[in-house]
Short mmCIF file of C-alpha atoms in Angstrom, two decimals:
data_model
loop_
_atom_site.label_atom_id
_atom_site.label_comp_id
_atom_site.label_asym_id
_atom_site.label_seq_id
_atom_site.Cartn_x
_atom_site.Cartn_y
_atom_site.Cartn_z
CA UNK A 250 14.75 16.87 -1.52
CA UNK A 251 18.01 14.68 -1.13
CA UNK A 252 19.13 12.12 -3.16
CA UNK A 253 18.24 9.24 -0.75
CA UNK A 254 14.72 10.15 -1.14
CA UNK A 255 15.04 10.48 -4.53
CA UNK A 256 16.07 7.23 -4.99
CA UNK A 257 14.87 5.42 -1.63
CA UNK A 258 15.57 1.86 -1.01
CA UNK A 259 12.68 -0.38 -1.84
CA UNK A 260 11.70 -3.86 -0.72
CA UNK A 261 10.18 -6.70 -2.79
CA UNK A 262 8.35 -9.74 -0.97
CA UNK A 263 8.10 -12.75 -3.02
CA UNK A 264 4.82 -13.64 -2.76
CA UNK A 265 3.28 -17.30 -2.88
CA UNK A 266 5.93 -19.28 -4.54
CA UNK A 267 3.54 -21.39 -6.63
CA UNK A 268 1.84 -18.25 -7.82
CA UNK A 269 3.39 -15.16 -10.52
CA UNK A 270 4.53 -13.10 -7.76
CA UNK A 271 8.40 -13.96 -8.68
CA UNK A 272 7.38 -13.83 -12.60
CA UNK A 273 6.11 -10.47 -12.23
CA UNK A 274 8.72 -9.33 -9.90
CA UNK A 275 11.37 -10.55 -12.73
CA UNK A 276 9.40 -8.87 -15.25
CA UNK A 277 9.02 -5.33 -13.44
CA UNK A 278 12.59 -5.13 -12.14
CA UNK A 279 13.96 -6.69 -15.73
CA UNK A 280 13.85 -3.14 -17.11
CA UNK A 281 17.19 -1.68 -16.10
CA UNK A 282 16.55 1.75 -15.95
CA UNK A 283 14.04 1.40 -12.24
CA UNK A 284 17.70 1.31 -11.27
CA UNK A 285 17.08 5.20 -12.27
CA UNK A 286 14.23 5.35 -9.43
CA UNK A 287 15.22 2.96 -7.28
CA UNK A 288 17.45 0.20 -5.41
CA UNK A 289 15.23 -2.63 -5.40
CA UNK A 290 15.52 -5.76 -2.60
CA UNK A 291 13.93 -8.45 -3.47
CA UNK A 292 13.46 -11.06 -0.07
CA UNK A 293 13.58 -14.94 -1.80
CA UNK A 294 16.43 -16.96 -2.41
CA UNK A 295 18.57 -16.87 -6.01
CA UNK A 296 17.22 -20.41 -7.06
CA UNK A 297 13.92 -19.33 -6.25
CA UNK A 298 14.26 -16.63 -8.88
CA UNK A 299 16.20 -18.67 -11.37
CA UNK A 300 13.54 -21.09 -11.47
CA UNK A 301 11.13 -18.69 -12.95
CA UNK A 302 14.57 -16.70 -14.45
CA UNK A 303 14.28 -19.90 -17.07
CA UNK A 304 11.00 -19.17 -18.06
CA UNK A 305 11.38 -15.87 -18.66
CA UNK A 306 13.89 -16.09 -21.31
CA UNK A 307 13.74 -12.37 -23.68
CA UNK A 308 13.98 -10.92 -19.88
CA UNK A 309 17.33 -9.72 -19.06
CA UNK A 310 17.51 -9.65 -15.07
CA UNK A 311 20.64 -9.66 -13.47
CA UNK A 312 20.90 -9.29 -9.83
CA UNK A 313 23.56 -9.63 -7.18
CA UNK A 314 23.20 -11.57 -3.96
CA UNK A 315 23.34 -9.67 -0.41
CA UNK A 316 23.92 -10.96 2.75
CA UNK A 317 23.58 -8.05 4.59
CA UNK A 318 20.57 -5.50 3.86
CA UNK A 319 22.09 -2.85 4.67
CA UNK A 320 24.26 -2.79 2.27
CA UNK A 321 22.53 -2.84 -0.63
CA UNK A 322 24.50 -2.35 -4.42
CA UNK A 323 22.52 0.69 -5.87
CA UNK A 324 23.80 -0.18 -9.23
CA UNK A 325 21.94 -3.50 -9.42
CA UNK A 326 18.49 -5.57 -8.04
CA UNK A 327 19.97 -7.14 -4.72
CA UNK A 328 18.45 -10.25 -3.68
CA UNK A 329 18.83 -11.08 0.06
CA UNK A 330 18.27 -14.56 1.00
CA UNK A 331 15.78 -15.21 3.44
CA UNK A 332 16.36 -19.09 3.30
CA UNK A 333 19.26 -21.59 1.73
CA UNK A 334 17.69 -24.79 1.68
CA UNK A 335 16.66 -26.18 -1.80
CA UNK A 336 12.67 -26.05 -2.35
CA UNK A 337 10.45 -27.67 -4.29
CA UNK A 338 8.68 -25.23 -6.64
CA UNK A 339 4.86 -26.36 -8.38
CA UNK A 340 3.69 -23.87 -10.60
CA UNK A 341 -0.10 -23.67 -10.10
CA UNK A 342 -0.36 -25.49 -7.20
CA UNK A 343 -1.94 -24.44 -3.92
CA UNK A 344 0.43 -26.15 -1.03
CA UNK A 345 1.95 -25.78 2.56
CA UNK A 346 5.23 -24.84 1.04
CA UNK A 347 4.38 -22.09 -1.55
CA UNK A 348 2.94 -20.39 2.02
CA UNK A 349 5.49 -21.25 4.24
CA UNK A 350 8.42 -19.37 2.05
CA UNK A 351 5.69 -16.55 1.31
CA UNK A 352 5.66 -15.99 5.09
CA UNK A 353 9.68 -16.53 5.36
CA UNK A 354 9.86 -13.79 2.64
CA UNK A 355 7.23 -11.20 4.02
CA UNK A 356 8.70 -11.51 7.31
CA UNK A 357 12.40 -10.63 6.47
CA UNK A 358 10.96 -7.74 4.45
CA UNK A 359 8.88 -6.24 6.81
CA UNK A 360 11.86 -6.68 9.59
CA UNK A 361 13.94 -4.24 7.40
CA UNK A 362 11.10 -2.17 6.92
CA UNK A 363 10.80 -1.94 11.12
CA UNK A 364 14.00 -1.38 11.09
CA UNK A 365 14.05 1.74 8.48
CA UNK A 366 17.00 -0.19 6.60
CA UNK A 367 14.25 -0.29 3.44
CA UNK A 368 11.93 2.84 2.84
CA UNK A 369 9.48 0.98 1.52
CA UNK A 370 7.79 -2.38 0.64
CA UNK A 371 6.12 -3.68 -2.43
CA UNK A 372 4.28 -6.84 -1.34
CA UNK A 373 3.67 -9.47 -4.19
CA UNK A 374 0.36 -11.78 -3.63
CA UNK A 375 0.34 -14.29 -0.92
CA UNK A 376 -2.76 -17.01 -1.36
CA UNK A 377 -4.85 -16.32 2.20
CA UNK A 378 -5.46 -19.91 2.77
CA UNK A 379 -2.03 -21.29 2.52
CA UNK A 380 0.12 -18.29 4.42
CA UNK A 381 -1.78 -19.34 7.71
CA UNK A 382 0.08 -20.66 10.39
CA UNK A 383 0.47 -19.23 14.24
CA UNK A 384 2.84 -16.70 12.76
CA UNK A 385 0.24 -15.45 10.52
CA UNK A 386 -3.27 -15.58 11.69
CA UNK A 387 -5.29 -13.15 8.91
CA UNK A 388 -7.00 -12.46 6.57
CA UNK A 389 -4.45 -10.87 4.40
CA UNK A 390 -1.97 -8.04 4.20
CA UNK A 391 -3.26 -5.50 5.64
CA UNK A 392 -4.62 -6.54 9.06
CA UNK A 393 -0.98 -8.42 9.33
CA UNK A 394 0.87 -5.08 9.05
CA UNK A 395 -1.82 -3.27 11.24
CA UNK A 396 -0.92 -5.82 13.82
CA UNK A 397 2.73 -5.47 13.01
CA UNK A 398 3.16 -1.38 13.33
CA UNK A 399 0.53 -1.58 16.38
CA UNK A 400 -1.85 0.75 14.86
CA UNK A 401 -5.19 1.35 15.70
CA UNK A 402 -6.92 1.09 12.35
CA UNK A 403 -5.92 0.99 8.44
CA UNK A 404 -8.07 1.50 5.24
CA UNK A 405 -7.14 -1.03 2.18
CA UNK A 406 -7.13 2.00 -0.04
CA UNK A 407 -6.78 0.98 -3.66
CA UNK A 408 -5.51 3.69 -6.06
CA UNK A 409 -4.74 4.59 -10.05
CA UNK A 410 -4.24 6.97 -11.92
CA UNK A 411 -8.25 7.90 -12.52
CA UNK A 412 -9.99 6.39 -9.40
CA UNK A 413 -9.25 5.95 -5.91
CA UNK A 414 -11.40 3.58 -3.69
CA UNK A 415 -11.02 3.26 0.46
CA UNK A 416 -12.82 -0.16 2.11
CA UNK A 417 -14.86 0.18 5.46
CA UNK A 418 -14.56 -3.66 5.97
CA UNK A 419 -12.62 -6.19 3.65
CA UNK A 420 -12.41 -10.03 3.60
CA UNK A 421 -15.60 -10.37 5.41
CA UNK A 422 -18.20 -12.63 4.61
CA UNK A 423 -21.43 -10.94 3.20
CA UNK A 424 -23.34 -12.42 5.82
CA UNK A 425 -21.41 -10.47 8.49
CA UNK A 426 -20.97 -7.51 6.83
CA UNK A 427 -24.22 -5.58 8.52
CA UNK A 428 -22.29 -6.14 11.79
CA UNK A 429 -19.54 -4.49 10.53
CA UNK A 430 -20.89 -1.39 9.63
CA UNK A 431 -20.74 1.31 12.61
CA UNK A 432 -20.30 4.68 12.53
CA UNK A 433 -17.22 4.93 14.69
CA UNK A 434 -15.41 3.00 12.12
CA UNK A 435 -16.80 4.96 9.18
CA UNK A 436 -15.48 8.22 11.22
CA UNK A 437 -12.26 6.43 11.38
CA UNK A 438 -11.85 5.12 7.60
CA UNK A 439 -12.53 8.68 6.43
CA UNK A 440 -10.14 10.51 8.84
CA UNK A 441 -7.18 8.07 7.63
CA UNK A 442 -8.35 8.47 4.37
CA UNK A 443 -8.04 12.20 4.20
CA UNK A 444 -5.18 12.32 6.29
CA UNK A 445 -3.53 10.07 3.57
CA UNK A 446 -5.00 11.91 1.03
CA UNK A 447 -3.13 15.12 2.10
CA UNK A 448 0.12 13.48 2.91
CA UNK A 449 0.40 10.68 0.71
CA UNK A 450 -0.78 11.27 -2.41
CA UNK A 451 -0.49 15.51 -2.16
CA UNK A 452 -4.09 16.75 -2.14
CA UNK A 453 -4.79 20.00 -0.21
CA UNK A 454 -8.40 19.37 0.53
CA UNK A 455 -9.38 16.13 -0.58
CA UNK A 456 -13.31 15.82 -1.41
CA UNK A 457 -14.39 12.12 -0.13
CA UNK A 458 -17.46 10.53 -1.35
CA UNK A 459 -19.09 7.55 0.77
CA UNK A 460 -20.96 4.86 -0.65
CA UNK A 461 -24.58 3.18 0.91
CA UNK A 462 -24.86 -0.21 1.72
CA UNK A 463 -27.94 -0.92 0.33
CA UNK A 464 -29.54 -1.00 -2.91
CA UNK A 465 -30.49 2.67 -3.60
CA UNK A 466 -28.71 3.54 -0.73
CA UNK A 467 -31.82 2.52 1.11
CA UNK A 468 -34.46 4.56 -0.50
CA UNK A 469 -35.03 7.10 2.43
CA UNK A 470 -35.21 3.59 4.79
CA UNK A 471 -37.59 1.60 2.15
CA UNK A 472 -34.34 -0.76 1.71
CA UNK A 473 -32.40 -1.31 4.71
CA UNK A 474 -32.07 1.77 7.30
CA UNK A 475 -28.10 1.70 7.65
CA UNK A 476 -27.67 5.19 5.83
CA UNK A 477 -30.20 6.84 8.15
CA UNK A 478 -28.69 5.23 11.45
CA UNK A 479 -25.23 4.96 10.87
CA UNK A 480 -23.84 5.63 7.50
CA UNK A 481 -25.27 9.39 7.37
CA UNK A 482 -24.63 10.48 10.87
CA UNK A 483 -21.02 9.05 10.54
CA UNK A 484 -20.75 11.94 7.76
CA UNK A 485 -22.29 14.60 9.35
CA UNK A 486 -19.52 14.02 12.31
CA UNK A 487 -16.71 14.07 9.80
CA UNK A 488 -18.05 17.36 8.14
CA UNK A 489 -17.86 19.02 11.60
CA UNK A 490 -14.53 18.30 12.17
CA UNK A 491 -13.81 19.71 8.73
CA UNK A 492 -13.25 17.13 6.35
CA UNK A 493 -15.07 17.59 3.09
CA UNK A 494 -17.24 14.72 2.98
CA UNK A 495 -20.38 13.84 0.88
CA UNK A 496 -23.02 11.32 0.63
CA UNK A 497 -24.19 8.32 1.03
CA UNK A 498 -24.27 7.60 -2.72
CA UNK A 499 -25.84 4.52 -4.68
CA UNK A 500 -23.05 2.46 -5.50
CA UNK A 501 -24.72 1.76 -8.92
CA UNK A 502 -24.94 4.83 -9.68
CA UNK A 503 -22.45 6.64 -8.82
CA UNK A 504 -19.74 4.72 -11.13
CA UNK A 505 -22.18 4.41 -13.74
CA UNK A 506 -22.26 8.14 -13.84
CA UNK A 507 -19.20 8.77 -13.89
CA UNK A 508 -19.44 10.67 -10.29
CA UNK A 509 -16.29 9.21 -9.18
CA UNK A 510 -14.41 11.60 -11.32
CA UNK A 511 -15.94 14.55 -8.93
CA UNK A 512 -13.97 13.23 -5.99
CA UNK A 513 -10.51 12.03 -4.70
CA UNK A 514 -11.60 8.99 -3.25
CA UNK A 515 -14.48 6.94 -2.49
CA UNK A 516 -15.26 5.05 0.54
CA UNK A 517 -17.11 1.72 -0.09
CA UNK A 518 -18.93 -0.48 2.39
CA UNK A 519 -17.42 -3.53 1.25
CA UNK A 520 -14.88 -5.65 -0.63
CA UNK A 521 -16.67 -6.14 -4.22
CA UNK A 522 -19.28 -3.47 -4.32
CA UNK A 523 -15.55 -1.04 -4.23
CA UNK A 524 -13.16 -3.51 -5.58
CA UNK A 525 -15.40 -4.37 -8.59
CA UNK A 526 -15.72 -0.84 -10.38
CA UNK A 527 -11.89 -0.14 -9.04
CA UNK A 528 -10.83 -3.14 -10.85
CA UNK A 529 -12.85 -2.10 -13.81
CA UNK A 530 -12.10 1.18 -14.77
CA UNK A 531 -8.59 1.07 -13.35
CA UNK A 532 -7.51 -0.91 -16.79
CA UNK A 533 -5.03 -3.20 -15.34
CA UNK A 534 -2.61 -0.53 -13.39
CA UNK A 535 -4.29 -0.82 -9.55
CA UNK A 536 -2.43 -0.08 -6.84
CA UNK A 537 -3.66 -1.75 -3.45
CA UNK A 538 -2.32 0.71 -0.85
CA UNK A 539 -2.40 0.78 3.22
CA UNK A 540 -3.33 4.17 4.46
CA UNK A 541 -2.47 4.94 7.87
CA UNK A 542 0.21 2.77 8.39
CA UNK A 543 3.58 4.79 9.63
CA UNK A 544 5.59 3.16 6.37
CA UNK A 545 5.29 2.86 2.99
CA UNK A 546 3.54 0.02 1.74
CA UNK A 547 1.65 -1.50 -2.13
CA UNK A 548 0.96 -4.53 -3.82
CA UNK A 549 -0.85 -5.20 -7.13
CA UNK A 550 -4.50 -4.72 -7.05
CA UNK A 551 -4.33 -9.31 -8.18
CA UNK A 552 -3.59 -12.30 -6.59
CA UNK A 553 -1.90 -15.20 -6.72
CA UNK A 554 -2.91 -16.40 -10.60
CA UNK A 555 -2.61 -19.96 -9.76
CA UNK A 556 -4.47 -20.67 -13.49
CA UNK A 557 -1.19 -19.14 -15.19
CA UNK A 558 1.69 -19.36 -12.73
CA UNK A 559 5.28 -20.42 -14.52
CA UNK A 560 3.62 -19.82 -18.08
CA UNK A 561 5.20 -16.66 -18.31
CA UNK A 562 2.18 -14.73 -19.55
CA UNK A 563 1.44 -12.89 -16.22
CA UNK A 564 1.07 -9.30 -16.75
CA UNK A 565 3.46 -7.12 -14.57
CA UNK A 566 1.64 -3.63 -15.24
CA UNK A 567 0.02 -3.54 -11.72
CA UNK A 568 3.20 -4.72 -10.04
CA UNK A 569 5.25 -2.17 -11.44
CA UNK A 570 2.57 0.36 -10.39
CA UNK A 571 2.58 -0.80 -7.23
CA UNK A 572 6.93 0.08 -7.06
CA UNK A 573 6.20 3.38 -8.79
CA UNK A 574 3.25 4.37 -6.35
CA UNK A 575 5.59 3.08 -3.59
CA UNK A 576 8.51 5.27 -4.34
CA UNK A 577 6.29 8.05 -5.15
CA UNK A 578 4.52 8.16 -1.98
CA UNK A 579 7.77 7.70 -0.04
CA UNK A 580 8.66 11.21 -1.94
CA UNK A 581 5.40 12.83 -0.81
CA UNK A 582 5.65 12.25 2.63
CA UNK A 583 9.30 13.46 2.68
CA UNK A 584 8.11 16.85 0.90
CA UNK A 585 5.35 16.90 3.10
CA UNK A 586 7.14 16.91 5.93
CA UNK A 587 9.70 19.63 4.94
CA UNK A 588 6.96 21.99 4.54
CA UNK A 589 5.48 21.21 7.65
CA UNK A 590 7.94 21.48 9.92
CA UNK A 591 7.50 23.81 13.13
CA UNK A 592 8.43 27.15 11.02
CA UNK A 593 9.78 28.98 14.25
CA UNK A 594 12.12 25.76 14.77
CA UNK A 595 13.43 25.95 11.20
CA UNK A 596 14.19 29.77 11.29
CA UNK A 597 14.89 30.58 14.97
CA UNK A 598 19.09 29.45 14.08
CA UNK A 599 18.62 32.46 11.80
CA UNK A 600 16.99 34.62 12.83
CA UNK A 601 17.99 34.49 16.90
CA UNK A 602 21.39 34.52 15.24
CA UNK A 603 21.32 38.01 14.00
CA UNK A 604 19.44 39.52 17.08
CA UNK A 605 21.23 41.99 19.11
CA UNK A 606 21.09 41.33 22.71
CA UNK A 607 19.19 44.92 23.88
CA UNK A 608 20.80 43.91 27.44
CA UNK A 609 24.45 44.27 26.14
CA UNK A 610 25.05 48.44 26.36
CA UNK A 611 27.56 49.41 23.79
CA UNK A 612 30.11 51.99 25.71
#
């Protein structure tokens, strides 16, 4: 593996600038030796960070200011700025301007990240109310970036060390969630899933369990009959074209049991009934991940924090997951792809190289 891969170029988006995303991104890259892992960019503006720099006083983070992202210093956190205006930061406080510079942040990032001149981008938390404008019509991340890379589906797949949960639908209210359920896009969550699985995070033949959506997972149709219509016949499909699929499962359960441990990921129906045992038995060090995209992207498995913004207590431990998962996954898919390159391709050079033309007749 080269050493660019080994230590690939990541991107940091500020986040909502009311909110910890700068206080955590001080926090993660304060610790000189990422510098061992990674070169970090982080897209804000140096009084942005300074700001929260001051209350973050027993952190030592230096950085050095870029105008130019392609020419990052590898020996230090760069900090391009994406604005140069003076701005008015409120700690706490949900306003137009803590989304406006979230968006003028996430925007630059993900324009180096089109344009390959980052490998990958950690994305700290934007508030989903505030960010909206006719730039940035969503409901969050990770329909933005489907939109953005002009893909035809995603899963919000959040990952740690112990547990890794895949969402069929996400910020959608509970009373639309029925709607949402269909077995084409359960066929499509799983196949991303796996396919991620495999490349991503380096698993040969990655078991997937699939949650119900109803209590019991229905009770053989007593509760609801989505698992008999749609949730079951969605994973019969996916076992015949060979993924290793099983289910549906109680959601109850099946985390109560322990069962997760049996799989490599778990597909839930919806945001809470996967986001609230993730969150649990995760212990702080989430990763929220989008599968399928064709970059790298994370973010903490948190928001914005609004409650402790610019008290300096905000705990970094997902956020630096989030950079290590990043650069880790960048790493898979490069290995990945060495070892599954077309094998005639790679030794053809050789090999044709040392074959005797049988036309050629030696006198």
């Amino acid at each position: 593996m080269s050493t660019e891969l080994q230590k690939p170029v990541i991107g940091f988006s500020c986040g909502d600038l009311n909110g910890i995303g700068l206080e955590i991104i001080i926090k993660a890259l304060g610790d000189s030796r990422i510098l061992d892992f990674c070169t970090p960019i982080v897209f804000a503006n140096n009084k942005s960070i300074n700001f929260y720099r001051k209350i973050l006083p027993d952190i030592n983070f230096t950085f050095t200011i870029i105008k130019d992202v392609t020419k990052p210093n590898i020996k230090q956190v760069n900090v391009f700025s994406c604005w140069e205006e003076d701005v008015t930061i409120t700690p706490g406080q949900l306003n137009e301007t803590g989304g406006k510079y979230a968006f003028i942040s996430l925007k630059a990032a993900v324009d180096a990240l089109q344009n390959k001149h980052i490998h990958g981008l950690v994305t700290a938390p934007i508030h989903k109310k505030n960010i909206q404008s006719d730039e940035f019509n969503y409901s969050g991340h990770t329909p933005y970036f489907k939109d953005v890379f002009k893909v035809d589906d995603v899963v919000m797949l959040l990952a740690a060390s112990n547990i890794r949960v895949g969402l069929l639908t996400e910020h959608v209210p509970v009373t639309e969630l029925a709607s949402h359920i269909t077995s084409a896009a359960i066929l499509s969550k799983l196949r991303i899933m796996n396919n991620s699985l495999i490349k991503d995070f380096g698993i040969d033949k990655p078991k997937i369990a699939v949650l119900g959506l109803n209590p019991h997972a229905g009770d053989e149709g007593l509760i609801g009959k989505e698992e008999q219509t749609i949730i079951k016949p969605a994973i019969k499909e996916a076992k015949n074209n060979s993924l290793l699929v099983f289910g549906p499962y109680s959601a109850d359960a099946f985390f109560a049991r322990g069962e997760h441990e049996k799989f490599d990921a778990v597909l839930a129906m919806y945001h809470d009934q996967g986001l609230i045992p993730f969150k649990s038995l995760a212990i702080g060090e989430g990763v929220n991940y989008t599968a399928g995209l064709p970059v790298v992207r994370t973010s903490p498995d948190h928001g914005t924090a609004f409650d402790i913004a610019g008290k300096g207590v905000a705990d970094a431990s997902s956020f630096v997951s989030a950079t290590f998962e990043c650069i880790e996954i960048i790493n898979r898919r490069a290995f990945y792809e060495e070892n599954h390159k077309n094998p005639l391709r790679r030794i053809s050079a050789r090999v044709f190289a040392n074959v005797v033309d049988e036309r050629i007749i030696e006198e």
